[in-house]
């Protein structure tokens, strides 16, 4: 995922390759930080086994949301 998004960002701003790479790296790392913090808090409070349980619960929630969401382009709008 990181390589694909980095390539997309660089092609979106061809004239600003260095700046776009710096912004991408900052945003990517800022996205990793909350997950690292949450994982560290889970380990500190509940132990190593709880990290796997938490990950499994989050994955199950994501799967449930995916299964319950309508496919793209099929959202029906109601008429006023």
PDB file of N, CA and C in Angstrom:
ATOM      1  N   UNK A   1       0.815  -1.186   0.000  1.00  0.00           N
ATOM      2  CA  UNK A   1       0.000   0.000   0.000  1.00  0.00           C
ATOM      3  C   UNK A   1       0.855   1.245   0.000  1.00  0.00           C
ATOM      4  N   UNK A   2       1.919   1.248   0.763  1.00  0.00           N
ATOM      5  CA  UNK A   2       2.726   2.464   0.847  1.00  0.00           C
ATOM      6  C   UNK A   2       3.400   2.800  -0.476  1.00  0.00           C
ATOM      7  N   UNK A   3       3.854   1.793  -1.202  1.00  0.00           N
ATOM      8  CA  UNK A   3       4.501   2.047  -2.493  1.00  0.00           C
ATOM      9  C   UNK A   3       3.491   2.586  -3.497  1.00  0.00           C
ATOM     10  N   UNK A   4       2.284   2.043  -3.494  1.00  0.00           N
ATOM     11  CA  UNK A   4       1.253   2.503  -4.421  1.00  0.00           C
ATOM     12  C   UNK A   4       0.850   3.947  -4.137  1.00  0.00           C
ATOM     13  N   UNK A   5       0.661   4.282  -2.871  1.00  0.00           N
ATOM     14  CA  UNK A   5       0.277   5.659  -2.559  1.00  0.00           C
ATOM     15  C   UNK A   5       1.420   6.627  -2.813  1.00  0.00           C
ATOM     16  N   UNK A   6       2.634   6.191  -2.571  1.00  0.00           N
ATOM     17  CA  UNK A   6       3.775   7.066  -2.842  1.00  0.00           C
ATOM     18  C   UNK A   6       3.885   7.341  -4.337  1.00  0.00           C
ATOM     19  N   UNK A   7       3.695   6.342  -5.170  1.00  0.00           N
ATOM     20  CA  UNK A   7       3.738   6.549  -6.618  1.00  0.00           C
ATOM     21  C   UNK A   7       2.618   7.473  -7.067  1.00  0.00           C
ATOM     22  N   UNK A   8       1.432   7.322  -6.489  1.00  0.00           N
ATOM     23  CA  UNK A   8       0.294   8.171  -6.835  1.00  0.00           C
ATOM     24  C   UNK A   8       0.566   9.628  -6.467  1.00  0.00           C
ATOM     25  N   UNK A   9       1.124   9.844  -5.275  1.00  0.00           N
ATOM     26  CA  UNK A   9       1.419  11.209  -4.836  1.00  0.00           C
ATOM     27  C   UNK A   9       2.476  11.849  -5.734  1.00  0.00           C
ATOM     28  N   UNK A  10       3.485  11.101  -6.092  1.00  0.00           N
ATOM     29  CA  UNK A  10       4.551  11.674  -6.924  1.00  0.00           C
ATOM     30  C   UNK A  10       4.071  11.987  -8.336  1.00  0.00           C
ATOM     31  N   UNK A  11       3.181  11.193  -8.881  1.00  0.00           N
ATOM     32  CA  UNK A  11       2.676  11.510 -10.225  1.00  0.00           C
ATOM     33  C   UNK A  11       1.649  12.636 -10.182  1.00  0.00           C
ATOM     34  N   UNK A  12       1.018  12.855  -9.040  1.00  0.00           N
ATOM     35  CA  UNK A  12       0.052  13.944  -8.915  1.00  0.00           C
ATOM     36  C   UNK A  12       0.742  15.291  -8.862  1.00  0.00           C
ATOM     37  N   UNK A  13       1.995  15.327  -8.421  1.00  0.00           N
ATOM     38  CA  UNK A  13       2.729  16.588  -8.307  1.00  0.00           C
ATOM     39  C   UNK A  13       4.126  16.404  -8.899  1.00  0.00           C
ATOM     40  N   UNK A  14       4.193  16.290 -10.211  1.00  0.00           N
ATOM     41  CA  UNK A  14       5.484  16.021 -10.865  1.00  0.00           C
ATOM     42  C   UNK A  14       6.509  17.125 -10.632  1.00  0.00           C
ATOM     43  N   UNK A  15       6.075  18.362 -10.577  1.00  0.00           N
ATOM     44  CA  UNK A  15       7.002  19.473 -10.407  1.00  0.00           C
ATOM     45  C   UNK A  15       7.502  19.583  -8.964  1.00  0.00           C
ATOM     46  N   UNK A  16       6.836  18.954  -8.048  1.00  0.00           N
ATOM     47  CA  UNK A  16       7.191  19.053  -6.626  1.00  0.00           C
ATOM     48  C   UNK A  16       7.504  17.683  -6.032  1.00  0.00           C
ATOM     49  N   UNK A  17       8.386  16.948  -6.677  1.00  0.00           N
ATOM     50  CA  UNK A  17       8.671  15.574  -6.259  1.00  0.00           C
ATOM     51  C   UNK A  17       9.191  15.507  -4.825  1.00  0.00           C
ATOM     52  N   UNK A  18      10.162  16.354  -4.482  1.00  0.00           N
ATOM     53  CA  UNK A  18      10.738  16.296  -3.141  1.00  0.00           C
ATOM     54  C   UNK A  18       9.730  16.715  -2.087  1.00  0.00           C
ATOM     55  N   UNK A  19       8.999  17.769  -2.357  1.00  0.00           N
ATOM     56  CA  UNK A  19       8.017  18.249  -1.387  1.00  0.00           C
ATOM     57  C   UNK A  19       6.886  17.230  -1.198  1.00  0.00           C
ATOM     58  N   UNK A  20       6.415  16.646  -2.294  1.00  0.00           N
ATOM     59  CA  UNK A  20       5.333  15.671  -2.180  1.00  0.00           C
ATOM     60  C   UNK A  20       5.808  14.418  -1.447  1.00  0.00           C
ATOM     61  N   UNK A  21       7.058  14.021  -1.644  1.00  0.00           N
ATOM     62  CA  UNK A  21       7.601  12.863  -0.929  1.00  0.00           C
ATOM     63  C   UNK A  21       7.696  13.152   0.568  1.00  0.00           C
ATOM     64  N   UNK A  22       8.084  14.372   0.920  1.00  0.00           N
ATOM     65  CA  UNK A  22       8.180  14.740   2.334  1.00  0.00           C
ATOM     66  C   UNK A  22       6.806  14.756   2.992  1.00  0.00           C
ATOM     67  N   UNK A  23       5.823  15.323   2.307  1.00  0.00           N
ATOM     68  CA  UNK A  23       4.474  15.365   2.859  1.00  0.00           C
ATOM     69  C   UNK A  23       3.917  13.949   2.986  1.00  0.00           C
ATOM     70  N   UNK A  24       4.136  13.124   1.964  1.00  0.00           N
ATOM     71  CA  UNK A  24       3.655  11.745   2.016  1.00  0.00           C
ATOM     72  C   UNK A  24       4.262  11.003   3.200  1.00  0.00           C
ATOM     73  N   UNK A  25       5.574  11.131   3.389  1.00  0.00           N
ATOM     74  CA  UNK A  25       6.244  10.434   4.492  1.00  0.00           C
ATOM     75  C   UNK A  25       5.693  10.898   5.843  1.00  0.00           C
ATOM     76  N   UNK A  26       5.470  12.190   5.982  1.00  0.00           N
ATOM     77  CA  UNK A  26       4.918  12.710   7.233  1.00  0.00           C
ATOM     78  C   UNK A  26       3.526  12.195   7.508  1.00  0.00           C
ATOM     79  N   UNK A  27       2.673  12.209   6.496  1.00  0.00           N
ATOM     80  CA  UNK A  27       1.297  11.730   6.668  1.00  0.00           C
ATOM     81  C   UNK A  27       1.283  10.225   6.937  1.00  0.00           C
ATOM     82  N   UNK A  28       2.102   9.474   6.241  1.00  0.00           N
ATOM     83  CA  UNK A  28       2.157   8.029   6.438  1.00  0.00           C
ATOM     84  C   UNK A  28       2.600   7.696   7.861  1.00  0.00           C
ATOM     85  N   UNK A  29       3.645   8.365   8.332  1.00  0.00           N
ATOM     86  CA  UNK A  29       4.124   8.127   9.688  1.00  0.00           C
ATOM     87  C   UNK A  29       3.124   8.594  10.732  1.00  0.00           C
ATOM     88  N   UNK A  30       2.433   9.684  10.456  1.00  0.00           N
ATOM     89  CA  UNK A  30       1.398  10.162  11.381  1.00  0.00           C
ATOM     90  C   UNK A  30       0.237   9.166  11.447  1.00  0.00           C
ATOM     91  N   UNK A  31       0.007   8.431  10.380  1.00  0.00           N
ATOM     92  CA  UNK A  31      -1.027   7.404  10.393  1.00  0.00           C
ATOM     93  C   UNK A  31      -0.619   6.172  11.182  1.00  0.00           C
ATOM     94  N   UNK A  32       0.664   5.875  11.209  1.00  0.00           N
ATOM     95  CA  UNK A  32       1.163   4.718  11.949  1.00  0.00           C
ATOM     96  C   UNK A  32       1.185   4.997  13.456  1.00  0.00           C
ATOM     97  N   UNK A  33       1.426   6.226  13.833  1.00  0.00           N
ATOM     98  CA  UNK A  33       1.592   6.584  15.242  1.00  0.00           C
ATOM     99  C   UNK A  33       0.391   6.215  16.119  1.00  0.00           C
ATOM    100  N   UNK A  34      -0.852   6.522  15.727  1.00  0.00           N
ATOM    101  CA  UNK A  34      -1.967   6.148  16.609  1.00  0.00           C
ATOM    102  C   UNK A  34      -2.091   4.633  16.820  1.00  0.00           C
ATOM    103  N   UNK A  35      -1.819   3.862  15.783  1.00  0.00           N
ATOM    104  CA  UNK A  35      -1.865   2.411  15.929  1.00  0.00           C
ATOM    105  C   UNK A  35      -0.784   1.901  16.860  1.00  0.00           C
ATOM    106  N   UNK A  36       0.389   2.479  16.774  1.00  0.00           N
ATOM    107  CA  UNK A  36       1.470   2.089  17.682  1.00  0.00           C
ATOM    108  C   UNK A  36       1.143   2.458  19.115  1.00  0.00           C
ATOM    109  N   UNK A  37       0.592   3.633  19.300  1.00  0.00           N
ATOM    110  CA  UNK A  37       0.205   4.060  20.643  1.00  0.00           C
ATOM    111  C   UNK A  37      -0.870   3.142  21.211  1.00  0.00           C
ATOM    112  N   UNK A  38      -1.882   2.850  20.413  1.00  0.00           N
ATOM    113  CA  UNK A  38      -2.967   1.975  20.879  1.00  0.00           C
ATOM    114  C   UNK A  38      -2.431   0.589  21.213  1.00  0.00           C
ATOM    115  N   UNK A  39      -1.576   0.047  20.366  1.00  0.00           N
ATOM    116  CA  UNK A  39      -0.993  -1.268  20.637  1.00  0.00           C
ATOM    117  C   UNK A  39      -0.161  -1.276  21.905  1.00  0.00           C
ATOM    118  N   UNK A  40       0.607  -0.231  22.109  1.00  0.00           N
ATOM    119  CA  UNK A  40       1.403  -0.129  23.332  1.00  0.00           C
ATOM    120  C   UNK A  40       0.536  -0.037  24.571  1.00  0.00           C
ATOM    121  N   UNK A  41      -0.550   0.724  24.487  1.00  0.00           N
ATOM    122  CA  UNK A  41      -1.465   0.834  25.629  1.00  0.00           C
ATOM    123  C   UNK A  41      -2.137  -0.506  25.938  1.00  0.00           C
ATOM    124  N   UNK A  42      -2.517  -1.240  24.895  1.00  0.00           N
ATOM    125  CA  UNK A  42      -3.134  -2.551  25.109  1.00  0.00           C
ATOM    126  C   UNK A  42      -2.138  -3.501  25.769  1.00  0.00           C
ATOM    127  N   UNK A  43      -0.896  -3.516  25.306  1.00  0.00           N
ATOM    128  CA  UNK A  43       0.119  -4.396  25.899  1.00  0.00           C
ATOM    129  C   UNK A  43       0.371  -4.011  27.353  1.00  0.00           C
ATOM    130  N   UNK A  44       0.493  -2.714  27.636  1.00  0.00           N
ATOM    131  CA  UNK A  44       0.750  -2.278  29.008  1.00  0.00           C
ATOM    132  C   UNK A  44      -0.384  -2.635  29.956  1.00  0.00           C
ATOM    133  N   UNK A  45      -1.609  -2.519  29.489  1.00  0.00           N
ATOM    134  CA  UNK A  45      -2.753  -2.715  30.378  1.00  0.00           C
ATOM    135  C   UNK A  45      -3.239  -4.170  30.440  1.00  0.00           C
ATOM    136  N   UNK A  46      -3.114  -4.903  29.339  1.00  0.00           N
ATOM    137  CA  UNK A  46      -3.718  -6.236  29.311  1.00  0.00           C
ATOM    138  C   UNK A  46      -2.764  -7.345  28.894  1.00  0.00           C
ATOM    139  N   UNK A  47      -1.572  -7.040  28.477  1.00  0.00           N
ATOM    140  CA  UNK A  47      -0.609  -8.074  28.117  1.00  0.00           C
ATOM    141  C   UNK A  47      -0.564  -8.351  26.614  1.00  0.00           C
ATOM    142  N   UNK A  48       0.399  -9.188  26.243  1.00  0.00           N
ATOM    143  CA  UNK A  48       0.628  -9.484  24.833  1.00  0.00           C
ATOM    144  C   UNK A  48      -0.534 -10.209  24.169  1.00  0.00           C
ATOM    145  N   UNK A  49      -1.172 -11.119  24.887  1.00  0.00           N
ATOM    146  CA  UNK A  49      -2.268 -11.893  24.302  1.00  0.00           C
ATOM    147  C   UNK A  49      -3.435 -10.991  23.898  1.00  0.00           C
ATOM    148  N   UNK A  50      -3.602  -9.892  24.598  1.00  0.00           N
ATOM    149  CA  UNK A  50      -4.719  -8.991  24.306  1.00  0.00           C
ATOM    150  C   UNK A  50      -4.548  -8.278  22.975  1.00  0.00           C
ATOM    151  N   UNK A  51      -3.307  -8.118  22.515  1.00  0.00           N
ATOM    152  CA  UNK A  51      -3.075  -7.455  21.227  1.00  0.00           C
ATOM    153  C   UNK A  51      -3.679  -8.291  20.104  1.00  0.00           C
ATOM    154  N   UNK A  52      -3.472  -9.602  20.147  1.00  0.00           N
ATOM    155  CA  UNK A  52      -4.038 -10.472  19.117  1.00  0.00           C
ATOM    156  C   UNK A  52      -5.558 -10.482  19.176  1.00  0.00           C
ATOM    157  N   UNK A  53      -6.113 -10.505  20.374  1.00  0.00           N
ATOM    158  CA  UNK A  53      -7.563 -10.469  20.522  1.00  0.00           C
ATOM    159  C   UNK A  53      -8.125  -9.144  20.000  1.00  0.00           C
ATOM    160  N   UNK A  54      -7.474  -8.049  20.325  1.00  0.00           N
ATOM    161  CA  UNK A  54      -7.907  -6.735  19.846  1.00  0.00           C
ATOM    162  C   UNK A  54      -7.842  -6.675  18.325  1.00  0.00           C
ATOM    163  N   UNK A  55      -6.758  -7.178  17.742  1.00  0.00           N
ATOM    164  CA  UNK A  55      -6.626  -7.190  16.287  1.00  0.00           C
ATOM    165  C   UNK A  55      -7.711  -8.040  15.646  1.00  0.00           C
ATOM    166  N   UNK A  56      -8.011  -9.186  16.253  1.00  0.00           N
ATOM    167  CA  UNK A  56      -9.064 -10.051  15.714  1.00  0.00           C
ATOM    168  C   UNK A  56     -10.423  -9.362  15.777  1.00  0.00           C
ATOM    169  N   UNK A  57     -10.709  -8.677  16.877  1.00  0.00           N
ATOM    170  CA  UNK A  57     -11.982  -7.961  17.003  1.00  0.00           C
ATOM    171  C   UNK A  57     -12.093  -6.824  15.989  1.00  0.00           C
ATOM    172  N   UNK A  58     -11.003  -6.089  15.791  1.00  0.00           N
ATOM    173  CA  UNK A  58     -11.010  -5.009  14.799  1.00  0.00           C
ATOM    174  C   UNK A  58     -11.177  -5.558  13.382  1.00  0.00           C
ATOM    175  N   UNK A  59     -10.528  -6.675  13.086  1.00  0.00           N
ATOM    176  CA  UNK A  59     -10.671  -7.297  11.768  1.00  0.00           C
ATOM    177  C   UNK A  59     -12.095  -7.790  11.562  1.00  0.00           C
ATOM    178  N   UNK A  60     -12.696  -8.374  12.599  1.00  0.00           N
ATOM    179  CA  UNK A  60     -14.084  -8.846  12.491  1.00  0.00           C
ATOM    180  C   UNK A  60     -15.037  -7.669  12.285  1.00  0.00           C
ATOM    181  N   UNK A  61     -14.799  -6.564  12.987  1.00  0.00           N
ATOM    182  CA  UNK A  61     -15.635  -5.380  12.806  1.00  0.00           C
ATOM    183  C   UNK A  61     -15.507  -4.831  11.388  1.00  0.00           C
ATOM    184  N   UNK A  62     -14.296  -4.815  10.865  1.00  0.00           N
ATOM    185  CA  UNK A  62     -14.086  -4.369   9.490  1.00  0.00           C
ATOM    186  C   UNK A  62     -14.766  -5.268   8.478  1.00  0.00           C
ATOM    187  N   UNK A  63     -14.694  -6.567   8.705  1.00  0.00           N
ATOM    188  CA  UNK A  63     -15.364  -7.519   7.821  1.00  0.00           C
ATOM    189  C   UNK A  63     -16.874  -7.334   7.880  1.00  0.00           C
ATOM    190  N   UNK A  64     -17.407  -7.146   9.068  1.00  0.00           N
ATOM    191  CA  UNK A  64     -18.842  -6.930   9.224  1.00  0.00           C
ATOM    192  C   UNK A  64     -19.300  -5.666   8.505  1.00  0.00           C
ATOM    193  N   UNK A  65     -18.538  -4.590   8.664  1.00  0.00           N
ATOM    194  CA  UNK A  65     -18.880  -3.351   7.955  1.00  0.00           C
ATOM    195  C   UNK A  65     -18.814  -3.525   6.444  1.00  0.00           C
ATOM    196  N   UNK A  66     -17.825  -4.273   5.986  1.00  0.00           N
ATOM    197  CA  UNK A  66     -17.693  -4.520   4.553  1.00  0.00           C
ATOM    198  C   UNK A  66     -18.876  -5.315   4.022  1.00  0.00           C
ATOM    199  N   UNK A  67     -19.273  -6.331   4.757  1.00  0.00           N
ATOM    200  CA  UNK A  67     -20.389  -7.168   4.315  1.00  0.00           C
ATOM    201  C   UNK A  67     -21.724  -6.435   4.359  1.00  0.00           C
ATOM    202  N   UNK A  68     -21.890  -5.514   5.293  1.00  0.00           N
ATOM    203  CA  UNK A  68     -23.144  -4.797   5.428  1.00  0.00           C
ATOM    204  C   UNK A  68     -23.244  -3.548   4.556  1.00  0.00           C
ATOM    205  N   UNK A  69     -22.123  -3.105   4.018  1.00  0.00           N
ATOM    206  CA  UNK A  69     -22.118  -1.900   3.168  1.00  0.00           C
ATOM    207  C   UNK A  69     -22.595  -2.240   1.763  1.00  0.00           C
ATOM    208  N   UNK A  70     -23.342  -1.329   1.150  1.00  0.00           N
ATOM    209  CA  UNK A  70     -23.758  -1.588  -0.233  1.00  0.00           C
ATOM    210  C   UNK A  70     -22.564  -1.481  -1.177  1.00  0.00           C
ATOM    211  N   UNK A  71     -22.589  -2.206  -2.285  1.00  0.00           N
ATOM    212  CA  UNK A  71     -21.502  -2.106  -3.264  1.00  0.00           C
ATOM    213  C   UNK A  71     -21.397  -0.675  -3.801  1.00  0.00           C
ATOM    214  N   UNK A  72     -20.235  -0.272  -4.256  1.00  0.00           N
ATOM    215  CA  UNK A  72     -20.063   1.084  -4.786  1.00  0.00           C
ATOM    216  C   UNK A  72     -21.027   1.321  -5.960  1.00  0.00           C
ATOM    217  N   UNK A  73     -21.592   2.486  -5.977  1.00  0.00           N
ATOM    218  CA  UNK A  73     -22.476   2.864  -7.078  1.00  0.00           C
ATOM    219  C   UNK A  73     -23.907   2.395  -6.936  1.00  0.00           C
ATOM    220  N   UNK A  74     -24.244   1.762  -5.811  1.00  0.00           N
ATOM    221  CA  UNK A  74     -25.609   1.249  -5.660  1.00  0.00           C
ATOM    222  C   UNK A  74     -26.395   1.987  -4.582  1.00  0.00           C
ATOM    223  N   UNK A  75     -25.872   3.081  -4.107  1.00  0.00           N
ATOM    224  CA  UNK A  75     -26.578   3.846  -3.078  1.00  0.00           C
ATOM    225  C   UNK A  75     -27.780   4.522  -3.731  1.00  0.00           C
ATOM    226  N   UNK A  76     -28.947   4.258  -3.198  1.00  0.00           N
ATOM    227  CA  UNK A  76     -30.175   4.817  -3.753  1.00  0.00           C
ATOM    228  C   UNK A  76     -30.501   6.117  -3.027  1.00  0.00           C
ATOM    229  N   UNK A  77     -30.755   7.125  -3.801  1.00  0.00           N
ATOM    230  CA  UNK A  77     -31.139   8.407  -3.235  1.00  0.00           C
ATOM    231  C   UNK A  77     -32.657   8.499  -3.186  1.00  0.00           C
ATOM    232  N   UNK A  78     -33.155   9.076  -2.124  1.00  0.00           N
ATOM    233  CA  UNK A  78     -34.600   9.259  -2.016  1.00  0.00           C
ATOM    234  C   UNK A  78     -34.980  10.601  -2.656  1.00  0.00           C
ATOM    235  N   UNK A  79     -36.127  10.648  -3.212  1.00  0.00           N
ATOM    236  CA  UNK A  79     -36.585  11.895  -3.826  1.00  0.00           C
ATOM    237  C   UNK A  79     -37.208  12.773  -2.749  1.00  0.00           C
ATOM    238  N   UNK A  80     -36.967  14.081  -2.842  1.00  0.00           N
ATOM    239  CA  UNK A  80     -37.545  14.985  -1.839  1.00  0.00           C
ATOM    240  C   UNK A  80     -39.034  15.143  -1.996  1.00  0.00           C
TER     241      UNK A  80
END
